[in-house]
XYZ file of N, CA, C and O in Angstrom:
736
model
N 1.375 19.454 8.801
C 2.157 19.229 7.719
C 1.512 18.308 6.426
O 0.527 17.906 6.410
N 2.234 18.861 5.228
C 1.731 18.358 4.072
C 2.614 17.118 3.552
O 3.928 17.188 3.696
N 2.171 16.114 2.792
C 3.272 15.174 2.354
C 4.162 15.886 1.365
O 3.830 16.708 0.503
N 5.298 15.542 1.508
C 6.464 16.209 0.625
C 7.160 17.548 1.291
O 7.961 17.939 0.748
N 6.210 18.014 2.453
C 6.967 19.093 3.058
C 8.286 18.829 3.613
O 8.615 17.665 3.997
N 9.245 19.840 3.725
C 10.507 19.818 4.428
C 10.701 20.866 5.536
O 10.089 22.025 5.247
N 11.183 20.340 6.786
C 11.451 21.220 7.850
C 12.716 20.963 8.280
O 13.494 19.970 7.914
N 13.226 22.016 9.086
C 14.603 21.832 9.506
C 14.355 22.097 11.077
O 13.833 22.886 11.742
N 15.265 21.116 11.675
C 15.118 21.335 13.246
C 16.538 21.689 13.829
O 17.391 21.048 13.488
N 16.662 22.600 14.696
C 18.051 22.993 15.066
C 18.260 22.790 16.573
O 17.200 22.837 17.479
N 19.424 22.355 16.916
C 19.719 22.085 18.513
C 21.048 22.917 18.607
O 21.811 22.810 17.897
N 21.205 23.524 19.689
C 22.590 24.142 20.055
C 23.250 23.229 21.253
O 22.528 22.864 22.302
N 24.568 23.364 21.205
C 25.291 22.691 22.682
C 26.595 23.662 22.517
O 27.146 24.344 21.706
N 27.236 23.510 23.712
C 28.531 24.180 23.843
C 29.703 23.305 23.158
O 29.712 22.109 23.278
N 30.585 24.033 22.159
C 31.601 23.283 21.542
C 32.625 22.862 22.506
O 32.716 23.367 23.609
N 33.192 21.713 22.030
C 34.546 21.252 22.713
C 33.935 20.133 23.938
O 34.661 19.592 24.549
N 32.671 20.174 24.156
C 32.133 19.128 25.093
C 31.844 17.395 24.554
O 31.930 16.816 25.298
N 32.000 17.691 23.399
C 31.898 16.297 22.552
C 30.380 15.773 22.320
O 30.106 14.696 22.126
N 29.519 16.553 23.052
C 28.072 16.209 22.900
C 27.585 16.610 21.621
O 28.000 17.695 20.927
N 26.642 15.879 20.792
C 26.105 16.212 19.569
C 24.710 15.398 19.737
O 24.550 14.649 20.675
N 23.904 16.201 18.776
C 22.494 15.683 18.646
C 22.380 14.760 17.394
O 23.234 14.766 16.528
N 21.779 13.520 17.692
C 21.399 12.443 16.616
C 19.769 12.116 16.444
O 19.537 12.220 17.555
N 19.439 12.101 15.165
C 17.992 11.316 15.137
C 18.166 9.807 15.883
O 19.107 8.990 15.336
N 17.308 9.492 16.705
C 17.370 8.151 17.322
C 16.044 7.465 16.858
O 15.791 6.013 16.902
N 14.983 8.276 16.436
C 13.625 7.577 15.868
C 13.304 8.379 14.765
O 12.957 9.835 14.968
N 12.869 7.710 13.716
C 12.189 8.181 12.413
C 11.129 7.180 11.861
O 11.425 6.349 11.626
N 9.945 7.534 12.297
C 8.721 6.486 11.759
C 7.811 7.355 10.953
O 7.692 8.403 10.701
N 6.992 6.764 10.002
C 5.864 6.910 9.275
C 6.463 7.738 8.082
O 5.736 8.479 7.481
N 7.653 7.406 7.637
C 7.753 7.803 6.319
C 8.527 9.241 6.415
O 8.480 9.963 5.394
N 9.428 9.536 7.334
C 10.268 10.667 7.602
C 11.401 10.290 7.131
O 12.191 9.364 7.482
N 12.103 11.045 6.075
C 13.676 10.995 5.631
C 14.549 12.113 6.054
O 14.013 13.275 5.998
N 15.626 11.691 6.557
C 16.724 12.678 6.816
C 17.450 13.160 5.591
O 18.166 12.179 4.999
N 17.074 14.352 5.028
C 17.743 14.763 4.027
C 19.224 15.269 4.187
O 19.927 15.125 3.179
N 19.434 15.805 5.275
C 20.870 16.378 5.628
C 21.115 16.824 6.934
O 19.978 17.282 7.601
N 22.353 17.283 7.392
C 22.611 17.687 8.538
C 23.643 18.849 8.396
O 24.668 18.771 7.379
N 23.988 19.660 9.210
C 24.784 20.914 9.073
C 25.355 21.189 10.409
O 24.412 21.511 11.082
N 26.403 21.398 10.731
C 26.852 22.144 12.149
C 27.491 23.436 11.682
O 28.250 23.603 10.747
N 27.351 24.365 12.671
C 27.592 25.793 12.559
C 28.091 26.505 13.886
O 27.381 26.298 14.742
N 29.312 26.846 13.768
C 29.657 27.458 14.846
C 29.142 28.733 15.145
O 29.255 29.585 14.002
N 28.924 29.274 16.333
C 28.169 30.371 16.588
C 29.286 31.583 16.916
O 30.068 31.252 17.625
N 29.368 32.529 16.257
C 30.482 33.710 16.458
C 29.918 34.685 17.260
O 28.868 34.820 17.391
N 30.704 35.446 18.097
C 30.252 36.435 19.070
C 30.081 37.668 18.011
O 30.272 37.776 17.073
N 29.946 38.733 18.727
C 29.414 39.964 18.104
C 30.562 40.506 17.161
O 30.437 41.144 16.037
N 31.823 40.365 17.594
C 32.988 40.805 16.687
C 33.276 39.836 15.617
O 34.165 40.260 14.907
N 32.506 38.668 15.441
C 32.727 37.534 14.183
C 33.831 36.655 14.695
O 34.158 35.884 14.007
N 34.276 36.749 15.888
C 35.379 35.726 16.412
C 34.665 34.286 16.911
O 33.600 34.547 17.478
N 35.349 33.387 16.828
C 34.943 32.213 17.518
C 35.988 31.747 18.587
O 37.120 31.906 18.557
N 35.450 31.483 19.940
C 36.324 31.391 21.016
C 36.380 29.795 21.158
O 35.518 29.220 20.834
N 37.152 29.180 22.059
C 36.992 27.851 22.436
C 36.214 27.739 23.117
O 35.785 28.414 24.129
N 35.341 26.679 22.825
C 34.136 26.453 23.536
C 32.796 27.284 23.272
O 31.906 26.957 24.079
N 32.843 27.965 21.981
C 31.903 28.611 21.570
C 30.667 27.688 21.210
O 30.741 26.579 21.147
N 29.344 28.149 21.423
C 28.451 27.550 21.022
C 28.155 26.944 19.529
O 28.818 27.713 18.719
N 27.479 25.812 19.525
C 27.602 25.252 18.090
C 25.972 24.876 17.768
O 25.371 24.344 18.540
N 25.582 24.948 16.707
C 24.350 24.766 16.248
C 24.296 23.703 15.288
O 25.034 23.787 14.186
N 23.478 22.509 15.460
C 23.315 21.277 14.465
C 21.961 21.845 13.795
O 20.875 22.085 14.584
N 21.952 21.509 12.463
C 20.597 21.506 11.851
C 20.255 20.356 11.093
O 21.350 19.688 10.414
N 19.220 19.712 11.450
C 18.807 18.440 10.768
C 17.439 18.769 9.658
O 16.522 19.364 10.345
N 17.606 18.264 8.601
C 16.639 18.505 7.602
C 15.826 17.298 7.269
O 16.616 16.380 6.887
N 14.691 17.394 7.386
C 13.755 16.334 7.234
C 12.651 16.494 6.032
O 12.129 17.535 5.973
N 12.254 15.333 5.307
C 10.990 15.588 4.619
C 10.094 14.443 4.922
O 10.390 13.354 5.055
N 8.723 14.922 4.792
C 7.615 13.813 5.046
C 7.230 13.203 3.982
O 6.644 13.909 2.885
N 7.350 12.103 3.674
C 7.365 11.347 2.427
C 5.939 10.444 2.343
O 5.414 10.534 1.212
N 5.262 10.407 3.293
C 4.034 9.438 3.319
C 3.099 10.121 4.195
O 3.412 10.962 5.046
N 1.559 10.057 3.978
C 0.535 10.445 4.716
C 0.477 9.656 6.114
O 0.855 8.638 6.249
N -0.443 10.276 7.009
C -0.466 9.563 8.190
C 0.400 10.148 9.396
O 0.883 11.375 9.378
N 0.511 9.412 10.235
C 1.317 9.848 11.590
C 2.916 9.731 11.496
O 3.265 8.663 10.894
N 3.609 10.574 11.665
C 5.175 10.467 11.489
C 5.851 11.031 12.916
O 5.182 11.780 13.590
N 6.803 10.408 13.234
C 7.401 10.713 14.667
C 9.034 11.114 14.220
O 9.747 10.436 13.405
N 9.607 11.842 15.007
C 10.882 12.283 15.080
C 11.251 12.451 16.509
O 10.590 13.238 17.470
N 12.540 11.699 16.885
C 13.201 11.840 18.345
C 14.673 11.973 18.000
O 15.357 11.398 17.308
N 15.207 13.164 18.683
C 16.535 13.486 18.880
C 17.115 13.059 20.241
O 16.271 13.087 21.131
N 18.336 12.700 20.290
C 19.018 12.427 21.478
C 20.303 13.082 21.525
O 20.840 13.141 20.540
N 20.899 13.599 22.610
C 22.041 14.174 22.985
C 23.139 13.110 23.542
O 22.777 12.796 24.666
N 24.215 13.000 23.077
C 25.284 12.153 23.623
C 26.460 12.285 23.142
O 26.813 12.959 22.122
N 27.423 11.559 23.653
C 28.921 11.749 23.161
C 29.244 10.215 22.730
O 28.878 9.297 23.332
N 29.802 10.017 21.614
C 30.017 8.896 20.863
C 30.938 8.162 21.621
O 30.790 6.765 21.530
N 31.575 8.557 22.550
C 32.497 7.843 23.348
C 31.923 7.481 24.733
O 32.348 6.885 25.602
N 30.704 7.813 25.014
C 30.046 7.664 26.449
C 28.671 7.012 26.308
O 27.775 8.134 26.282
N 28.543 6.023 25.682
C 27.227 5.477 25.630
C 26.208 5.555 26.797
O 25.026 5.283 26.792
N 26.734 5.546 28.038
C 25.850 5.692 29.336
C 25.265 7.070 29.407
O 24.209 7.152 30.356
N 26.070 8.152 28.735
C 25.083 9.577 29.226
C 24.427 10.193 27.745
O 24.855 10.730 27.198
N 23.055 9.578 27.940
C 22.400 9.943 26.860
C 20.993 10.742 27.303
O 20.592 10.153 28.189
N 20.682 11.690 26.878
C 19.749 12.372 27.079
C 18.625 12.334 25.729
O 18.806 13.003 24.796
N 17.649 11.603 26.020
C 16.658 11.484 24.916
C 15.463 12.534 25.200
O 14.850 12.874 26.217
N 15.153 13.247 23.914
C 14.095 14.270 23.915
C 12.752 13.653 23.791
O 12.766 12.597 23.323
N 11.816 14.429 24.063
C 10.354 13.785 23.824
C 10.336 13.809 22.251
O 10.896 14.257 21.325
N 9.273 12.575 22.077
C 9.267 12.202 20.493
C 8.265 13.487 20.069
O 7.204 13.872 20.577
N 8.757 13.937 18.747
C 7.709 15.055 18.179
C 7.004 14.300 17.036
O 7.341 13.528 16.261
N 5.569 14.525 17.050
C 4.564 13.747 16.303
C 4.000 14.704 15.558
O 3.732 15.738 15.903
N 3.867 14.252 14.243
C 3.237 15.165 13.157
C 2.075 14.147 12.430
O 2.152 13.149 12.405
N 1.085 15.087 12.227
C 0.073 14.399 11.271
C 0.339 15.016 9.959
O 0.408 16.142 9.648
N 0.551 14.170 8.907
C 1.004 14.471 7.471
C -0.313 14.137 6.769
O -0.813 13.030 6.491
N -0.670 15.313 5.966
C -1.778 15.056 5.183
C -1.406 14.974 3.726
O -0.320 15.365 3.437
N -2.312 14.554 2.687
C -1.774 14.459 1.368
C -1.922 15.921 0.664
O -2.399 16.741 1.336
N -0.953 16.003 -0.304
C -0.935 17.199 -0.784
C -1.127 16.908 -2.568
O -0.988 15.745 -3.020
N -1.470 18.087 -3.266
C -1.457 18.009 -4.675
C -0.141 18.005 -5.253
O 0.165 19.185 -5.360
N 0.389 16.978 -5.781
C 1.755 17.150 -6.159
C 1.834 17.604 -7.711
O 2.799 17.888 -8.188
N 0.638 17.531 -8.241
C 0.807 18.150 -9.674
C 0.579 19.544 -9.998
O 0.021 19.970 -11.056
N 0.368 20.206 -8.862
C 0.060 21.581 -8.914
C 1.208 22.479 -9.699
O 2.462 21.927 -9.616
N 0.896 23.342 -10.326
C 2.094 23.979 -11.112
C 3.116 24.699 -10.334
O 2.790 25.242 -9.205
N 4.424 24.348 -10.484
C 5.405 24.947 -9.672
C 5.902 23.957 -8.436
O 6.856 24.043 -7.951
N 4.770 22.788 -8.085
C 5.111 21.937 -7.016
C 6.117 20.821 -7.476
O 5.651 20.294 -8.660
N 6.823 20.263 -6.541
C 7.725 19.028 -6.978
C 6.886 18.009 -6.612
O 6.420 17.819 -5.469
N 6.764 16.973 -7.360
C 6.272 15.679 -6.959
C 7.113 14.905 -6.143
O 8.505 15.176 -5.791
N 6.679 13.944 -5.242
C 7.525 12.967 -4.587
C 8.206 12.199 -5.552
O 8.046 11.854 -6.766
N 9.329 11.474 -5.233
C 10.168 10.610 -5.685
C 9.088 9.438 -6.012
O 8.723 8.901 -5.139
N 9.311 8.738 -7.431
C 8.598 7.733 -7.635
C 9.375 6.881 -8.811
O 10.273 7.358 -9.377
N 8.737 5.702 -9.223
C 9.313 4.990 -10.323
C 9.370 5.693 -11.344
O 8.188 6.119 -11.705
N 10.217 5.198 -12.399
C 10.150 5.764 -13.613
C 9.048 4.956 -14.690
O 9.095 3.780 -14.533
N 8.283 5.820 -15.400
C 7.465 5.073 -16.389
C 8.420 5.242 -17.870
O 9.470 5.725 -17.655
N 7.707 4.718 -18.908
C 8.457 4.651 -20.269
C 8.746 6.206 -20.628
O 9.703 6.251 -21.183
N 7.972 7.186 -20.397
C 8.001 8.652 -20.731
C 9.267 8.947 -19.973
O 10.331 9.758 -20.528
N 9.301 8.688 -18.799
C 10.400 9.356 -17.901
C 11.974 8.683 -18.442
O 12.924 9.263 -18.297
N 11.805 7.462 -18.577
C 13.178 6.697 -19.236
C 13.564 7.295 -20.453
O 14.587 7.403 -20.553
N 12.586 7.690 -21.436
C 13.077 8.197 -22.648
C 13.601 9.479 -22.455
O 14.728 9.897 -23.046
N 13.159 10.117 -21.621
C 13.583 11.670 -21.037
C 14.931 11.442 -20.783
O 15.943 12.233 -21.154
N 15.096 10.649 -19.748
C 16.573 10.246 -19.167
C 17.440 9.995 -20.084
O 18.671 10.396 -20.136
N 17.155 8.770 -21.058
C 18.018 8.496 -21.815
C 18.425 9.248 -22.926
O 19.638 9.497 -23.362
N 17.500 10.442 -23.244
C 17.906 11.457 -24.297
C 18.725 12.495 -23.600
O 19.956 13.030 -24.221
N 18.627 12.643 -22.436
C 19.392 13.825 -21.426
C 21.020 13.293 -21.273
O 21.977 14.066 -21.158
N 21.084 11.802 -20.980
C 22.544 11.359 -20.879
C 23.238 10.688 -22.184
O 24.257 10.428 -21.932
N 22.393 10.966 -23.298
C 23.116 10.594 -24.490
C 24.247 11.283 -24.887
O 24.207 12.405 -24.824
N 25.290 10.761 -25.157
C 26.474 11.587 -25.603
C 27.523 11.686 -24.507
O 28.760 12.148 -24.546
N 26.827 11.415 -23.236
C 27.961 11.720 -22.166
C 28.951 10.298 -22.019
O 28.390 9.383 -22.290
N 30.016 10.742 -21.583
C 31.037 9.505 -21.648
C 31.697 9.847 -20.225
O 31.810 10.680 -19.778
N 32.321 8.636 -19.914
C 33.279 8.715 -18.699
C 32.651 8.302 -17.437
O 33.364 7.895 -16.379
N 31.132 8.309 -17.479
C 30.558 8.033 -16.288
C 29.041 7.334 -16.731
O 28.503 7.871 -17.792
N 28.539 6.235 -16.298
C 27.434 5.400 -16.499
C 26.303 5.801 -15.527
O 26.708 5.881 -14.279
N 25.303 5.953 -15.773
C 24.062 6.502 -15.036
C 22.856 5.487 -14.873
O 22.436 5.235 -16.011
N 22.272 5.079 -13.579
C 21.262 3.980 -13.692
C 20.350 4.885 -12.794
O 20.380 5.061 -11.565
N 19.318 5.266 -13.729
C 18.064 5.929 -12.698
C 17.380 5.079 -11.788
O 17.028 3.914 -12.293
N 16.992 5.577 -10.808
C 16.294 4.702 -9.602
C 14.719 5.291 -9.687
O 13.822 4.631 -9.772
N 14.887 6.645 -9.405
C 13.457 7.247 -9.245
C 13.461 8.620 -9.802
O 14.562 9.300 -9.969
N 12.284 9.194 -9.898
C 12.177 10.641 -10.544
C 11.151 11.500 -9.814
O 10.042 10.930 -9.161
N 11.512 12.784 -9.756
C 10.637 13.886 -9.038
C 10.499 14.696 -10.302
O 11.268 15.033 -11.002
N 9.125 15.461 -10.418
C 8.777 16.269 -11.635
C 8.147 17.547 -11.189
O 7.387 17.488 -9.998
N 8.345 18.477 -12.051
C 7.853 19.851 -11.666
C 7.358 20.376 -12.973
O 8.046 20.602 -13.903
N 5.909 20.662 -12.786
C 5.473 21.470 -13.935
C 5.606 23.143 -13.918
O 5.297 23.596 -13.159
N 6.353 23.496 -14.926
C 6.854 24.858 -15.067
C 6.470 25.194 -16.609
O 5.668 24.691 -17.178
N 7.299 26.049 -17.052
C 7.209 26.217 -18.532
C 7.853 25.021 -19.293
O 8.991 25.001 -19.719
N 7.010 23.962 -19.325
C 7.543 22.767 -19.689
C 7.481 21.819 -18.290
O 6.779 21.870 -17.575
N 8.578 20.837 -18.391
C 8.822 20.047 -17.061
C 10.139 19.832 -16.824
O 11.085 19.642 -17.400
N 10.241 20.163 -15.193
C 11.798 19.990 -14.859
C 11.730 18.469 -14.242
O 10.454 18.100 -13.668
N 12.610 17.907 -14.022
C 12.890 16.274 -13.576
C 14.241 16.318 -12.808
O 15.189 17.008 -13.156
N 13.936 15.652 -11.711
C 15.114 15.369 -10.894
C 15.279 13.798 -10.869
O 14.291 13.059 -10.363
N 16.225 13.187 -11.351
C 16.376 11.677 -11.329
C 17.448 11.352 -10.442
O 18.487 11.782 -10.504
N 16.840 10.586 -9.389
C 17.953 10.000 -8.506
C 18.466 8.842 -9.213
O 17.712 7.970 -9.636
N 19.983 8.855 -9.301
C 20.528 7.772 -9.875
C 21.714 7.199 -9.267
O 22.181 7.810 -8.274
N 22.067 6.153 -9.651
C 23.609 5.808 -9.155
C 24.508 5.958 -10.332
O 24.235 5.503 -11.419
N 25.628 6.603 -10.301
C 26.528 6.916 -10.981
C 27.771 5.937 -10.837
O 28.297 5.870 -9.759
N 28.546 5.594 -12.049
C 29.737 4.801 -11.769
C 30.604 5.131 -12.928
O 30.315 5.135 -14.006
N 31.630 5.790 -12.476
C 32.936 6.217 -13.304
C 33.467 5.098 -13.969
O 33.436 3.907 -13.645
N 33.840 5.152 -15.361
C 34.404 4.165 -16.173
C 35.748 3.917 -15.947
O 36.817 4.361 -16.793
N 36.158 3.851 -14.691
C 37.630 3.656 -14.136
C 37.549 2.441 -13.346
O 36.673 2.205 -12.583
N 38.469 1.453 -13.586
C 38.552 0.412 -12.874
C 38.621 0.447 -11.341
O 39.567 1.217 -10.862
N 37.892 -0.247 -10.530
C 38.020 -0.210 -9.370
C 37.301 0.627 -8.461
O 37.060 0.821 -7.237
N 36.619 1.757 -9.234
C 35.576 2.725 -8.583
C 34.462 2.085 -8.259
O 33.823 1.064 -8.639
N 33.860 2.861 -7.367
C 32.315 2.069 -6.836
C 31.439 3.386 -7.226
O 31.665 4.328 -7.519
N 29.876 3.004 -7.359
C 28.950 3.631 -7.784
C 28.771 4.818 -6.734
O 29.082 4.407 -5.367
N 28.183 5.803 -6.831
C 27.723 6.784 -5.820
C 26.252 7.221 -6.296
O 25.885 7.517 -7.511
N 25.592 7.900 -5.234
C 24.229 8.370 -5.646
C 24.406 9.829 -6.115
O 25.379 10.664 -5.893
N 23.424 10.168 -7.126
C 23.437 11.495 -7.794
C 22.169 11.908 -8.176
O 21.219 11.038 -8.216
N 21.889 13.234 -8.193
C 20.739 13.771 -8.812
C 21.101 14.353 -10.124
O 21.909 15.318 -10.218
N 20.350 13.945 -11.183
C 20.409 14.751 -12.576
C 19.193 15.591 -12.786
O 17.976 15.061 -12.706
N 19.550 16.746 -13.185
C 18.516 17.878 -13.310
C 18.314 17.861 -14.822
O 19.295 18.206 -15.561
N 17.091 17.645 -15.169
C 16.809 17.841 -16.526
C 15.427 18.753 -16.951
O 14.578 18.705 -15.981
N 15.574 19.449 -17.954
C 14.378 20.385 -18.261
C 13.808 19.796 -19.547
O 14.832 19.634 -20.615
N 12.608 19.591 -19.790
C 11.994 19.486 -21.188
C 11.079 20.479 -21.492
O 10.146 20.853 -20.749
N 11.186 21.352 -22.402
C 10.601 22.701 -22.754
C 9.221 22.296 -23.396
O 9.003 20.957 -23.772
N 8.408 23.114 -23.560
C 7.081 22.978 -24.139
C 6.990 22.307 -25.606
O 6.189 21.675 -26.229
N 8.240 22.761 -26.297
C 8.381 21.954 -27.558
C 9.021 20.639 -27.782
O 9.240 20.028 -28.662
N 9.340 19.906 -26.432
C 9.810 18.774 -26.472
C 11.370 18.644 -26.550
O 11.820 17.463 -26.349
N 11.964 19.868 -26.428
C 13.511 19.608 -26.497
C 13.871 19.382 -24.933
O 13.438 19.787 -23.986
N 15.019 18.579 -24.832
C 15.610 17.957 -23.639
C 16.992 18.633 -23.426
O 17.710 18.437 -24.140
N 17.083 19.421 -22.040
C 18.182 19.773 -21.720
C 18.661 19.194 -20.296
O 18.077 19.494 -19.368
N 19.951 18.708 -20.167
C 20.550 18.332 -19.110
C 21.050 19.462 -18.410
O 21.965 20.446 -18.945
N 20.614 20.024 -17.236
C 20.993 21.082 -16.622
C 22.118 21.045 -15.486
O 22.609 22.132 -15.100
N 22.230 19.892 -15.190
C 23.260 19.636 -14.146
C 23.258 18.296 -13.508
O 22.166 17.549 -13.479
N 24.341 17.942 -12.809
C 24.387 16.646 -12.121
C 25.003 17.125 -10.868
O 26.147 17.550 -10.643
N 24.283 16.611 -9.563
C 24.903 16.692 -8.321
C 25.056 15.325 -7.693
O 24.344 14.552 -7.687
N 26.289 15.234 -6.955
C 26.531 14.202 -6.373
C 25.896 14.266 -5.012
O 25.924 15.336 -4.363
N 25.242 13.264 -4.667
C 24.633 13.173 -3.095
C 25.710 12.623 -2.281
O 26.029 11.415 -2.146
N 25.838 13.520 -1.135
C 26.576 12.902 -0.028
C 25.844 12.462 1.036
O 25.104 13.172 1.612
N 25.877 11.373 1.481
C 25.137 10.641 2.415
C 26.007 10.742 3.932
O 27.168 10.840 3.840
């Protein structure tokens, strides 16, 4: 594995049993990016009660060195009935994040990143954005993904995480290409 690589691990179980898989051990800078459950359909495209269900876990390796992932199967209402899987061990090597087309790992913003961010959000109203980290991709110009906390300008609302996607062309023009709310 290389630093920054993303993998997906899937597990299947019978629907209706109440059993689900959960990550119970993540070491060495492994981040859980997301999960997804999907019911398995029969050949006719129908779902039966008790049909198999597949869970997908997406992880990213953030640091070099040894990383470990362990999943366990259990029911939330029965803490005595737990099946721990073997620990999966990965050796994570460094990668060249500045290669053309490759995304860098998220890192702290420097003065230039802050200037790009400020220019991209200037003129936006209704929500304030506080950038925390940035990831970059060298293409025809530079793509930026700013991990930020967003706060709507409505009394009593709470902040939520978001990713702001920005492109800076080779002539220096800055374009906000999208804002995605991060659901944790």
